mmCIF file of C-alpha atoms in Angstrom:
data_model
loop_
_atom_site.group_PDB
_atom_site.id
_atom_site.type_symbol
_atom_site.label_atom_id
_atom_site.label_comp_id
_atom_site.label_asym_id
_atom_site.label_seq_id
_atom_site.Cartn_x
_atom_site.Cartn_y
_atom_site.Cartn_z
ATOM 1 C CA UNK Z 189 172.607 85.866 9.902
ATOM 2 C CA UNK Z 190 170.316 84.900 12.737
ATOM 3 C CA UNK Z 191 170.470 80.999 13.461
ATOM 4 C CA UNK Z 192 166.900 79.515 13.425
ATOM 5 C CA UNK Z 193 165.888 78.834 17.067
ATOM 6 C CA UNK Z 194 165.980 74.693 17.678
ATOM 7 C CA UNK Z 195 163.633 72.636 18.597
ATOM 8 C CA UNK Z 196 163.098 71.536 22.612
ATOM 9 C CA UNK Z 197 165.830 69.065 23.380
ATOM 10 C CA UNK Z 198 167.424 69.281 19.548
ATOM 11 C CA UNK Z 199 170.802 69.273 20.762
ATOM 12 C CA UNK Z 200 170.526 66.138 23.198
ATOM 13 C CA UNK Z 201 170.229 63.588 20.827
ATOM 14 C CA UNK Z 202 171.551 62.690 17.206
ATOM 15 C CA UNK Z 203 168.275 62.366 16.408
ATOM 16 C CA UNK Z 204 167.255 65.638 17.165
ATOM 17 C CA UNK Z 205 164.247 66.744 18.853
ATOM 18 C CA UNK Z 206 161.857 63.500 18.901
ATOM 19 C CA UNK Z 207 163.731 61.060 20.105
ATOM 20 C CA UNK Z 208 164.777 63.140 22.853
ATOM 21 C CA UNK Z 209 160.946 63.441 23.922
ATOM 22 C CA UNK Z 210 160.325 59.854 23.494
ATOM 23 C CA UNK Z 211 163.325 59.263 26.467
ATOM 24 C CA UNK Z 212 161.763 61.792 28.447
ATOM 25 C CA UNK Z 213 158.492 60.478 28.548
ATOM 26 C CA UNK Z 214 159.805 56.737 29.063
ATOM 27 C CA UNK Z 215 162.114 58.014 31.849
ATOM 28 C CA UNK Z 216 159.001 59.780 33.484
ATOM 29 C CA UNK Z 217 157.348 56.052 33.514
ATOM 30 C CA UNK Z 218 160.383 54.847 34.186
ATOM 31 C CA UNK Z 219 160.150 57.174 37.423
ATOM 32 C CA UNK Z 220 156.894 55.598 38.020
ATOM 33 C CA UNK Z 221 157.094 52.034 37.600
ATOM 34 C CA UNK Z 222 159.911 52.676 40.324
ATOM 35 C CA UNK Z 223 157.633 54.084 42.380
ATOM 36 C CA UNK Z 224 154.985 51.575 42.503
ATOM 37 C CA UNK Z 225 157.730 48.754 42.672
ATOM 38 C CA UNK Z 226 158.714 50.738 46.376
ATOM 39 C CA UNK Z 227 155.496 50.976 47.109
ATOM 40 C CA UNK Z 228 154.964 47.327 46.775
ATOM 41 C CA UNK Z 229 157.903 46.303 48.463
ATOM 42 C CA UNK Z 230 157.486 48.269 51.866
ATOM 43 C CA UNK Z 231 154.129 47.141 51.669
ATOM 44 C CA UNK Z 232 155.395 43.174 51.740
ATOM 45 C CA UNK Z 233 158.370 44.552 53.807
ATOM 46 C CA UNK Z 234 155.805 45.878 56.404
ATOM 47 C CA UNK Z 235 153.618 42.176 56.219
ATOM 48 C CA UNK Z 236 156.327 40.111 56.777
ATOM 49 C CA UNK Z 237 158.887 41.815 59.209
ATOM 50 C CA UNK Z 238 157.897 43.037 62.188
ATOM 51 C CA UNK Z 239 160.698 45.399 63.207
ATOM 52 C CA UNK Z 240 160.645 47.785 60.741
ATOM 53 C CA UNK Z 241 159.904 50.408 63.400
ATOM 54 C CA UNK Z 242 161.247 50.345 66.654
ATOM 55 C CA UNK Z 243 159.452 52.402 68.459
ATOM 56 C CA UNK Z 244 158.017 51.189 71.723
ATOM 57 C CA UNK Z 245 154.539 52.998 71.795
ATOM 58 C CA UNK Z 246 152.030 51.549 69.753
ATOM 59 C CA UNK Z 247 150.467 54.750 68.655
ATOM 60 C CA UNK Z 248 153.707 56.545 67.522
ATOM 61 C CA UNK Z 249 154.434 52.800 66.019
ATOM 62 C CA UNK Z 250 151.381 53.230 64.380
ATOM 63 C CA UNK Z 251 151.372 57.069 63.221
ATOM 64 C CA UNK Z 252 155.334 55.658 61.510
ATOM 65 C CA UNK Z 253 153.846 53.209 59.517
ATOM 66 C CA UNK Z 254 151.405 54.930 57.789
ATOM 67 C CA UNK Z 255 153.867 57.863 57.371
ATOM 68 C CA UNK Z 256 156.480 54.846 55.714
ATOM 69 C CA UNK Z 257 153.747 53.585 53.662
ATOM 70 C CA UNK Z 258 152.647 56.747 52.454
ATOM 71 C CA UNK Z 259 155.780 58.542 51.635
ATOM 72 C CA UNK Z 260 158.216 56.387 52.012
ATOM 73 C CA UNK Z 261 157.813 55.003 48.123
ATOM 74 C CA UNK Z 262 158.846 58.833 47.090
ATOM 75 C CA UNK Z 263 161.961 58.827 49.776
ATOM 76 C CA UNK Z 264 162.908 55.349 48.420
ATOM 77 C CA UNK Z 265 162.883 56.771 44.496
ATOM 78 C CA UNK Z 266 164.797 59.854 45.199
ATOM 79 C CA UNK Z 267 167.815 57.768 46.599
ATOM 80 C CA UNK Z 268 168.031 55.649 44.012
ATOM 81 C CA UNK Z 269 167.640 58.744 41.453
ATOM 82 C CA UNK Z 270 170.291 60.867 43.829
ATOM 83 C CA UNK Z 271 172.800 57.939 43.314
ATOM 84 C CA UNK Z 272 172.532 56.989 39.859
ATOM 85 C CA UNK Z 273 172.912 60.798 39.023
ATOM 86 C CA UNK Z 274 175.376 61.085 41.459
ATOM 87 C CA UNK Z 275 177.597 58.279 39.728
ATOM 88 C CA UNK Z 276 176.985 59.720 36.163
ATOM 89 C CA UNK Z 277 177.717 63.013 36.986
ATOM 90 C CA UNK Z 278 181.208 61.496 38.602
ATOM 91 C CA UNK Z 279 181.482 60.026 35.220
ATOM 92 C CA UNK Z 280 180.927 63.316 32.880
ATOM 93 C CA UNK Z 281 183.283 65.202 35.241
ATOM 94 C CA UNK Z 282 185.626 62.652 34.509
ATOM 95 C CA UNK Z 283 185.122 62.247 30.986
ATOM 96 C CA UNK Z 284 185.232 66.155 30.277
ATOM 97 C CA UNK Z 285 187.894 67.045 32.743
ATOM 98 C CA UNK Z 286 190.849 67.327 29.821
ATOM 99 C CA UNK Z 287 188.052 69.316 27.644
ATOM 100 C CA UNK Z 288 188.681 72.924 26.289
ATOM 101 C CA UNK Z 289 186.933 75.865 28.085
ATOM 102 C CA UNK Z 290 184.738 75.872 24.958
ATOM 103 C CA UNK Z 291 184.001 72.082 25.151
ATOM 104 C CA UNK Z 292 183.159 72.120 28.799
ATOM 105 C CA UNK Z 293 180.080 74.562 28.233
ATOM 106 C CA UNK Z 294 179.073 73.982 24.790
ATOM 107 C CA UNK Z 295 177.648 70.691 23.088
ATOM 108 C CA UNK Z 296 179.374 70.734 19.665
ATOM 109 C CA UNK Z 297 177.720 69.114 16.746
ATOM 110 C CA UNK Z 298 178.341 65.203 15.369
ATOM 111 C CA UNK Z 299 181.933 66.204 14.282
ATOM 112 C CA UNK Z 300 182.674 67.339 17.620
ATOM 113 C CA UNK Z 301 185.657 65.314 19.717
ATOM 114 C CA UNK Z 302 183.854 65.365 22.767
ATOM 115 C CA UNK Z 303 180.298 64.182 21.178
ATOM 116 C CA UNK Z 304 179.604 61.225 23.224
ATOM 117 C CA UNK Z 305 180.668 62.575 26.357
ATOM 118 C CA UNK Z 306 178.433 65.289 25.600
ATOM 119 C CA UNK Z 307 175.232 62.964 24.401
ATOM 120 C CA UNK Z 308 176.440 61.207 28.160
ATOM 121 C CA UNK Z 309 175.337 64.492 29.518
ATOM 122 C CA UNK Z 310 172.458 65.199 28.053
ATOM 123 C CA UNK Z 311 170.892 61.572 28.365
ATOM 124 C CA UNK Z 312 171.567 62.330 32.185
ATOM 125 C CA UNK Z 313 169.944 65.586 31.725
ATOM 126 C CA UNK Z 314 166.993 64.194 30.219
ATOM 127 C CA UNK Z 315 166.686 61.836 32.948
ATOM 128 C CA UNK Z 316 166.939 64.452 35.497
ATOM 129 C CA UNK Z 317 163.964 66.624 34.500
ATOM 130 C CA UNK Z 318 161.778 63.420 33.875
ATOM 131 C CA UNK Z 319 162.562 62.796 37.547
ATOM 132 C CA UNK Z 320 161.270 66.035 38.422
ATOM 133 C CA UNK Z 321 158.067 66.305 36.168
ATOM 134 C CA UNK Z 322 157.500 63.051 38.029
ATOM 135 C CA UNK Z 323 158.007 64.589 41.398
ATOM 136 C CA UNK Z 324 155.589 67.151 40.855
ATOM 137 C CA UNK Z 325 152.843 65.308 40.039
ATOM 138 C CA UNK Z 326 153.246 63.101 43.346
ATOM 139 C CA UNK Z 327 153.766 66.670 45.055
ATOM 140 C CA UNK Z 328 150.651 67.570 43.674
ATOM 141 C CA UNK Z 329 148.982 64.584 44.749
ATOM 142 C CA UNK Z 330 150.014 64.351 48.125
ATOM 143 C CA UNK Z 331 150.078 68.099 48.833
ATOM 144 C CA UNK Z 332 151.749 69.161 50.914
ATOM 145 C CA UNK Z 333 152.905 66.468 52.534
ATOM 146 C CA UNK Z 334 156.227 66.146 50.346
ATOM 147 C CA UNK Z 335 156.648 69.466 49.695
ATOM 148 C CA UNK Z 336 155.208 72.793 49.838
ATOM 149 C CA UNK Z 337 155.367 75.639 47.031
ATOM 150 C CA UNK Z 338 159.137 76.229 47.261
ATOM 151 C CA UNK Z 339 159.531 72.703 46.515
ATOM 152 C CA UNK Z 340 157.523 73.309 43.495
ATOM 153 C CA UNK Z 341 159.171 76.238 42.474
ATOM 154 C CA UNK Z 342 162.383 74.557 43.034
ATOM 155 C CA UNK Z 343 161.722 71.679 41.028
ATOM 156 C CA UNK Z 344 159.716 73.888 38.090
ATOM 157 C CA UNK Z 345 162.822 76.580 37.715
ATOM 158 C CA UNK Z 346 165.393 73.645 37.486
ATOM 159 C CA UNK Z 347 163.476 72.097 35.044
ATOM 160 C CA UNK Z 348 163.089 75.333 32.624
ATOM 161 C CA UNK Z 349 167.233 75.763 33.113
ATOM 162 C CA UNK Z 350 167.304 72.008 31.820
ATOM 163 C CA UNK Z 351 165.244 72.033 29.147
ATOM 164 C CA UNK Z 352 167.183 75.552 28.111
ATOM 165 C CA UNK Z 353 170.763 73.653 28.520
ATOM 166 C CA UNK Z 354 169.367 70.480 26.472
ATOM 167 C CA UNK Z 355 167.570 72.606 23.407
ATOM 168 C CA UNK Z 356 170.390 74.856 23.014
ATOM 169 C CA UNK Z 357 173.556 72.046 23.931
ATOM 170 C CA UNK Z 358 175.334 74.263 26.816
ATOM 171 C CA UNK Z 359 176.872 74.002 30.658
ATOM 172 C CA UNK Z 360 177.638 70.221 30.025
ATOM 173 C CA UNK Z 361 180.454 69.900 32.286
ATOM 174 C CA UNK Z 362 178.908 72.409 34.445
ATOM 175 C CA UNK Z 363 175.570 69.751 34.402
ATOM 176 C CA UNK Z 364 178.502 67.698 35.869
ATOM 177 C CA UNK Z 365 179.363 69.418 39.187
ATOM 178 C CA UNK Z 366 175.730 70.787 39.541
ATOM 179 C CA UNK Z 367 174.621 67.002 39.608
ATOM 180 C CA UNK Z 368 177.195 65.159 41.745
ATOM 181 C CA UNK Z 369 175.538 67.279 44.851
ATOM 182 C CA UNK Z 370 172.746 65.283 44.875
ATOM 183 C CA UNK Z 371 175.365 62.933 46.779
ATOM 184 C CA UNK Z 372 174.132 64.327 49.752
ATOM 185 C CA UNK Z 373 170.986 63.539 48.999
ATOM 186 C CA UNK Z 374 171.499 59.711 49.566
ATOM 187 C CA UNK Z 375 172.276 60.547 52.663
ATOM 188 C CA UNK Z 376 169.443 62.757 53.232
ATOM 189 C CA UNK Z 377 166.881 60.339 52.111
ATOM 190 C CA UNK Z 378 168.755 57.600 54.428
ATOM 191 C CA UNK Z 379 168.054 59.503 57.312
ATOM 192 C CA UNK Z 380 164.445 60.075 57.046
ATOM 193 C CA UNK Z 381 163.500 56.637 57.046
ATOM 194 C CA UNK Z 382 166.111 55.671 60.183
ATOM 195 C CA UNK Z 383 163.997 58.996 61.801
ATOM 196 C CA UNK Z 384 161.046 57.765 60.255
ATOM 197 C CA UNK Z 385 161.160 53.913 61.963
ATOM 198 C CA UNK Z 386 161.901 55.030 65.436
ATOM 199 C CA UNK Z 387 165.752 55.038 64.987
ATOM 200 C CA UNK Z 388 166.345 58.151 66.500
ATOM 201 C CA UNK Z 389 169.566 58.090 67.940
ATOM 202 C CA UNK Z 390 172.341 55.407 67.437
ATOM 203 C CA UNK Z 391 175.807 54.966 65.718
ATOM 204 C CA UNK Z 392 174.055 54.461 62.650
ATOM 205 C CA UNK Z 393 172.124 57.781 62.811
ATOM 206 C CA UNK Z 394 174.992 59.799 64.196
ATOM 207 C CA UNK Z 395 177.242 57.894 60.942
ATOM 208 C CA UNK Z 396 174.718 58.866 58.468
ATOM 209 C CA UNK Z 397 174.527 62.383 59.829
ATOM 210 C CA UNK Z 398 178.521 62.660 59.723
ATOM 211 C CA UNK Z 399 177.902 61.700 55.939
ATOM 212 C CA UNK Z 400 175.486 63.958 54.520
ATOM 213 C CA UNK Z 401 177.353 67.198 55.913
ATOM 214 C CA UNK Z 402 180.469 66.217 54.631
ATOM 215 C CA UNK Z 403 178.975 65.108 51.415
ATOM 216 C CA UNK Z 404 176.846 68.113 51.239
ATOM 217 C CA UNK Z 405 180.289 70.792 52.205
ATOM 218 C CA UNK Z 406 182.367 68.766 49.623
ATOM 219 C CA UNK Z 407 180.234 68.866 46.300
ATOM 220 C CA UNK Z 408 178.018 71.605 47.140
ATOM 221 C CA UNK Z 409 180.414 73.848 48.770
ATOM 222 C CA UNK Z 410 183.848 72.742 47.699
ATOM 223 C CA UNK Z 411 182.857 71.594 44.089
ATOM 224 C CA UNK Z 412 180.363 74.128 43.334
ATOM 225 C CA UNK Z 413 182.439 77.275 44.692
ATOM 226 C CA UNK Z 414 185.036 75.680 42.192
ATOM 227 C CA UNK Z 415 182.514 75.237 39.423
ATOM 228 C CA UNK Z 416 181.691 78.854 39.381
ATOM 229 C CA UNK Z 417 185.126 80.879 40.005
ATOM 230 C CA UNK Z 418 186.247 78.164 36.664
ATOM 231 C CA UNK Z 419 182.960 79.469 35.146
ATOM 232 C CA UNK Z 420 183.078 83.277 35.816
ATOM 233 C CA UNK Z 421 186.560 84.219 36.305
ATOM 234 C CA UNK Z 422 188.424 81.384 33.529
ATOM 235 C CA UNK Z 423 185.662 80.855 31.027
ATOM 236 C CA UNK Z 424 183.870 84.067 31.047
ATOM 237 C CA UNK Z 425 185.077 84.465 27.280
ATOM 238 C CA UNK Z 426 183.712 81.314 26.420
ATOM 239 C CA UNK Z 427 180.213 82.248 28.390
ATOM 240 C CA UNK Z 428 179.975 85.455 26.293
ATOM 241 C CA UNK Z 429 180.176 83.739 23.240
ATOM 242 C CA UNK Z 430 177.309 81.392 23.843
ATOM 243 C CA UNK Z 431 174.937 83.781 22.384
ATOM 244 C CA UNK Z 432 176.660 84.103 19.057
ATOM 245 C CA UNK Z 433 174.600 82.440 16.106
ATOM 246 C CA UNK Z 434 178.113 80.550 15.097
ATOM 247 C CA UNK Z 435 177.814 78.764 18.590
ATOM 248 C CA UNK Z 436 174.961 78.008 20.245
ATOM 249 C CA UNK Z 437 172.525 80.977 19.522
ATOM 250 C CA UNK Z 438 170.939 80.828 23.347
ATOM 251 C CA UNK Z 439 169.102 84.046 23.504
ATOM 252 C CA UNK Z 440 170.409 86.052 26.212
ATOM 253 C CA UNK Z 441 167.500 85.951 28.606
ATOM 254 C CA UNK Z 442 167.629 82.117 28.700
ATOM 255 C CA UNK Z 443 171.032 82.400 29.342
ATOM 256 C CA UNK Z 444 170.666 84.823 32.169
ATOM 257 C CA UNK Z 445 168.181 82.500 33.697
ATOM 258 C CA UNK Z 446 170.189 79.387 33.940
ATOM 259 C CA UNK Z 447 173.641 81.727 34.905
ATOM 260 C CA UNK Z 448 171.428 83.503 37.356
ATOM 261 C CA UNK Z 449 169.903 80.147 38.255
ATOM 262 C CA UNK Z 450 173.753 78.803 39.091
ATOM 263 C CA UNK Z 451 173.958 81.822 41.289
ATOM 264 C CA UNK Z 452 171.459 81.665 43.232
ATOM 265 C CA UNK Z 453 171.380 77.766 43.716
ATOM 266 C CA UNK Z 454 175.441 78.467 45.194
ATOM 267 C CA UNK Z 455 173.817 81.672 47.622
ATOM 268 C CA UNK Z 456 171.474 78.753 49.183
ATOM 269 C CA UNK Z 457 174.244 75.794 49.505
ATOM 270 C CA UNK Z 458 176.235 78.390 51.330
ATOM 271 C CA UNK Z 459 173.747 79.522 53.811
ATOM 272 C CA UNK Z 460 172.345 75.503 54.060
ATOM 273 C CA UNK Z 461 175.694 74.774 55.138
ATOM 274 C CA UNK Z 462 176.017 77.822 57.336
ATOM 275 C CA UNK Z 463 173.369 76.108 59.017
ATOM 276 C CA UNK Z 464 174.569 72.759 58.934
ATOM 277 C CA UNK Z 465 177.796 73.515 60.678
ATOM 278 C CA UNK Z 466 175.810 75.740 63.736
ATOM 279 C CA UNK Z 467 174.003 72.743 64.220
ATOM 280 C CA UNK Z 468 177.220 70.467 63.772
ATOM 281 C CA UNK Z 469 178.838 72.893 66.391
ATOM 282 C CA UNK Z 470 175.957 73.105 68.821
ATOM 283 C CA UNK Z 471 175.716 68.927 68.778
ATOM 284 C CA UNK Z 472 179.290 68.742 69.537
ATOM 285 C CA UNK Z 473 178.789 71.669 72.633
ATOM 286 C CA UNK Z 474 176.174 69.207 74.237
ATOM 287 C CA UNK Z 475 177.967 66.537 73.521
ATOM 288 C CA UNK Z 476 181.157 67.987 75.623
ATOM 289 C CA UNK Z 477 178.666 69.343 78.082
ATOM 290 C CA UNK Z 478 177.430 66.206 78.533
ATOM 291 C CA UNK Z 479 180.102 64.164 78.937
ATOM 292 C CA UNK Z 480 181.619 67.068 81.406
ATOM 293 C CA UNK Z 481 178.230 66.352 83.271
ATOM 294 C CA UNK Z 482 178.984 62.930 83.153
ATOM 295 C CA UNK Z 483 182.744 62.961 84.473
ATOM 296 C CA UNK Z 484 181.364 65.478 87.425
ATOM 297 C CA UNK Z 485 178.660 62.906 88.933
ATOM 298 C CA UNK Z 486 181.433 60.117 88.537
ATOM 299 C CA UNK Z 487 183.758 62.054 90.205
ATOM 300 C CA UNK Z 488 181.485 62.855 93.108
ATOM 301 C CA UNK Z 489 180.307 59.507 93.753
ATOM 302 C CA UNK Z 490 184.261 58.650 93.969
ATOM 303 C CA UNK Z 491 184.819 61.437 96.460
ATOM 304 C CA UNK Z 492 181.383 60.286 98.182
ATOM 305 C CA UNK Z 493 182.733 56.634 98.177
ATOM 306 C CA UNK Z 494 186.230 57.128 99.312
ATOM 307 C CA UNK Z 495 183.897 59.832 102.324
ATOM 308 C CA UNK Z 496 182.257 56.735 103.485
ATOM 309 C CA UNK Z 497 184.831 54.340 103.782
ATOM 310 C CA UNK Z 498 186.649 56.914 106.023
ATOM 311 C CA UNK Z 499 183.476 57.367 107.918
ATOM 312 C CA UNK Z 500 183.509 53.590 108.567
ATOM 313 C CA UNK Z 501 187.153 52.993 109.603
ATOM 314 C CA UNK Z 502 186.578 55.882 112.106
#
């Protein structure tokens, strides 16, 4: 017996479909009442303090602001969104850890064990795509200044795979170690607006740098190659039975989309961090050049010095 397809977001709330819309759509205002409270508050920020920006020229000073003013709401609502999903996904890793192979990609019904750990996921879930119907209309709006058609397609493909995951209750725990790599995010976000206000070089900068590549190797490197060698090689059984009517019923295709979609999104982290550590390992060849550069000249004002003073006693 074929089981009746459900309806979008049925398995993400004990209320079924409806209530799971209504949170969506209040999330997606909640998204934007966020956004106009940033936009407020660098606007106030910007009236009452005036070293915000450090640059020295008044036109680059200038050029900053308006940049800060303009995008900086969007920056400042994507690092609070990249750590509050960063900190629940921490928490549904945690909470699911112990789970069965079974439990840790499929949503089980009221009677399940693992039911609100599971709802846990799929509120965060929720939240996640209003955040990015949200981002797409500001993309829209502001085209292309936050984001060109990859960001876009990025946003609009991860959005289909969660709306597939929350109608059809699958890859909770999976949601889990897909979402704690927006941790490097924070960081990402932190360093555009030090760039952004003329602090271009620093402890700080150089701090927040070390941060996001070792935040982006250990949960989208580390955590994700983990994620799928648990999900391909010790719960392929499990994945294969996904599509049976007496689990979840996903058809196939939408299955191969968000598998093919976990794929792919692993290809890019490892050739992002490819290029994050040549550009770790160049930074650290300058630096060493430089300081040899450095010694050198020090070096040949001592031998200059201790010249002169011989000069003089002769």
């Amino acid at each position: 017996m074929t089981k009746p397809h459900p309806l979008i977001f049925e398995n993400s709330h004990d209320g079924g479909s409806l209530p799971a819309l209504q949170m969506l759509v209040t999330d997606i205002f909640t998204w934007e009442i966020l956004y106009q409270i940033s936009q407020f508050a660098i606007r106030v920020a910007f009236m009452n303090y005036s070293k915000i920006i450090v640059n020295p020229k008044k036109a680059n000073s200038d050029k900053a602001k308006e940049t800060l003013m303009e995008l900086g709401p969007s920056y400042a609502v994507s690092f609070v969104h990249s750590l509050y999903v960063t900190a629940r996904g921490v928490m549904h890793l945690y909470s699911l850890w112990a789970a069965s192979n079974l439990d840790k990609i499929y949503i089980d019904g009221p009677e399940g064990y693992y039911r609100e750990a599971h709802l846990e996921v799929a509120r965060t879930n929720i939240l996640f795509v209003a955040y990015l119907f949200y981002d797409m209309i500001h993309i829209l709006h502001q085209y292309p200044k936050l984001g060109g058609g990859d960001t876009m397609a990025h946003h609009m493909l991860f959005a289909f795979c969660s709306v597939i995951n929350g109608t059809y209750g699958i890859m909770p725990f999976q949601f889990g170690w897909l979402i704690v790599g927006e941790m490097s995010t924070i960081f990402l976000n932190w360093r555009w607006f030090l760039l952004k206000s003329g602090r271009n070089s620093g402890v700080l900068l150089e701090n927040v740098n070390t941060m996001f590549a070792g935040s982006f190797f250990l949960t989208r490197i580390v955590m994700y190659t983990a994620g799928i060698v648990h999900l391909y090689i010790f719960s392929m059984s499990e994945l294969k039975s996904l599509s049976s009517p007496e689990v979840s019923g996903v058809p196939l295709s939408a299955l191969g989309i968000t598998c093919g979609c976990m794929l792919l999104g692993w290809l890019l982290n490892l050739y992002w961090g490819s290029k994050i550590l040549r550009k770790v390992a160049r930074g650290r060849t300058n630096v060493t050049a430089k300081s040899t550069e450095v010694a050198a000249k020090a070096t040949d004002r001592t031998k200059a010095g201790k010249k002169n003073r011989r000069s003089k006693r002769e």
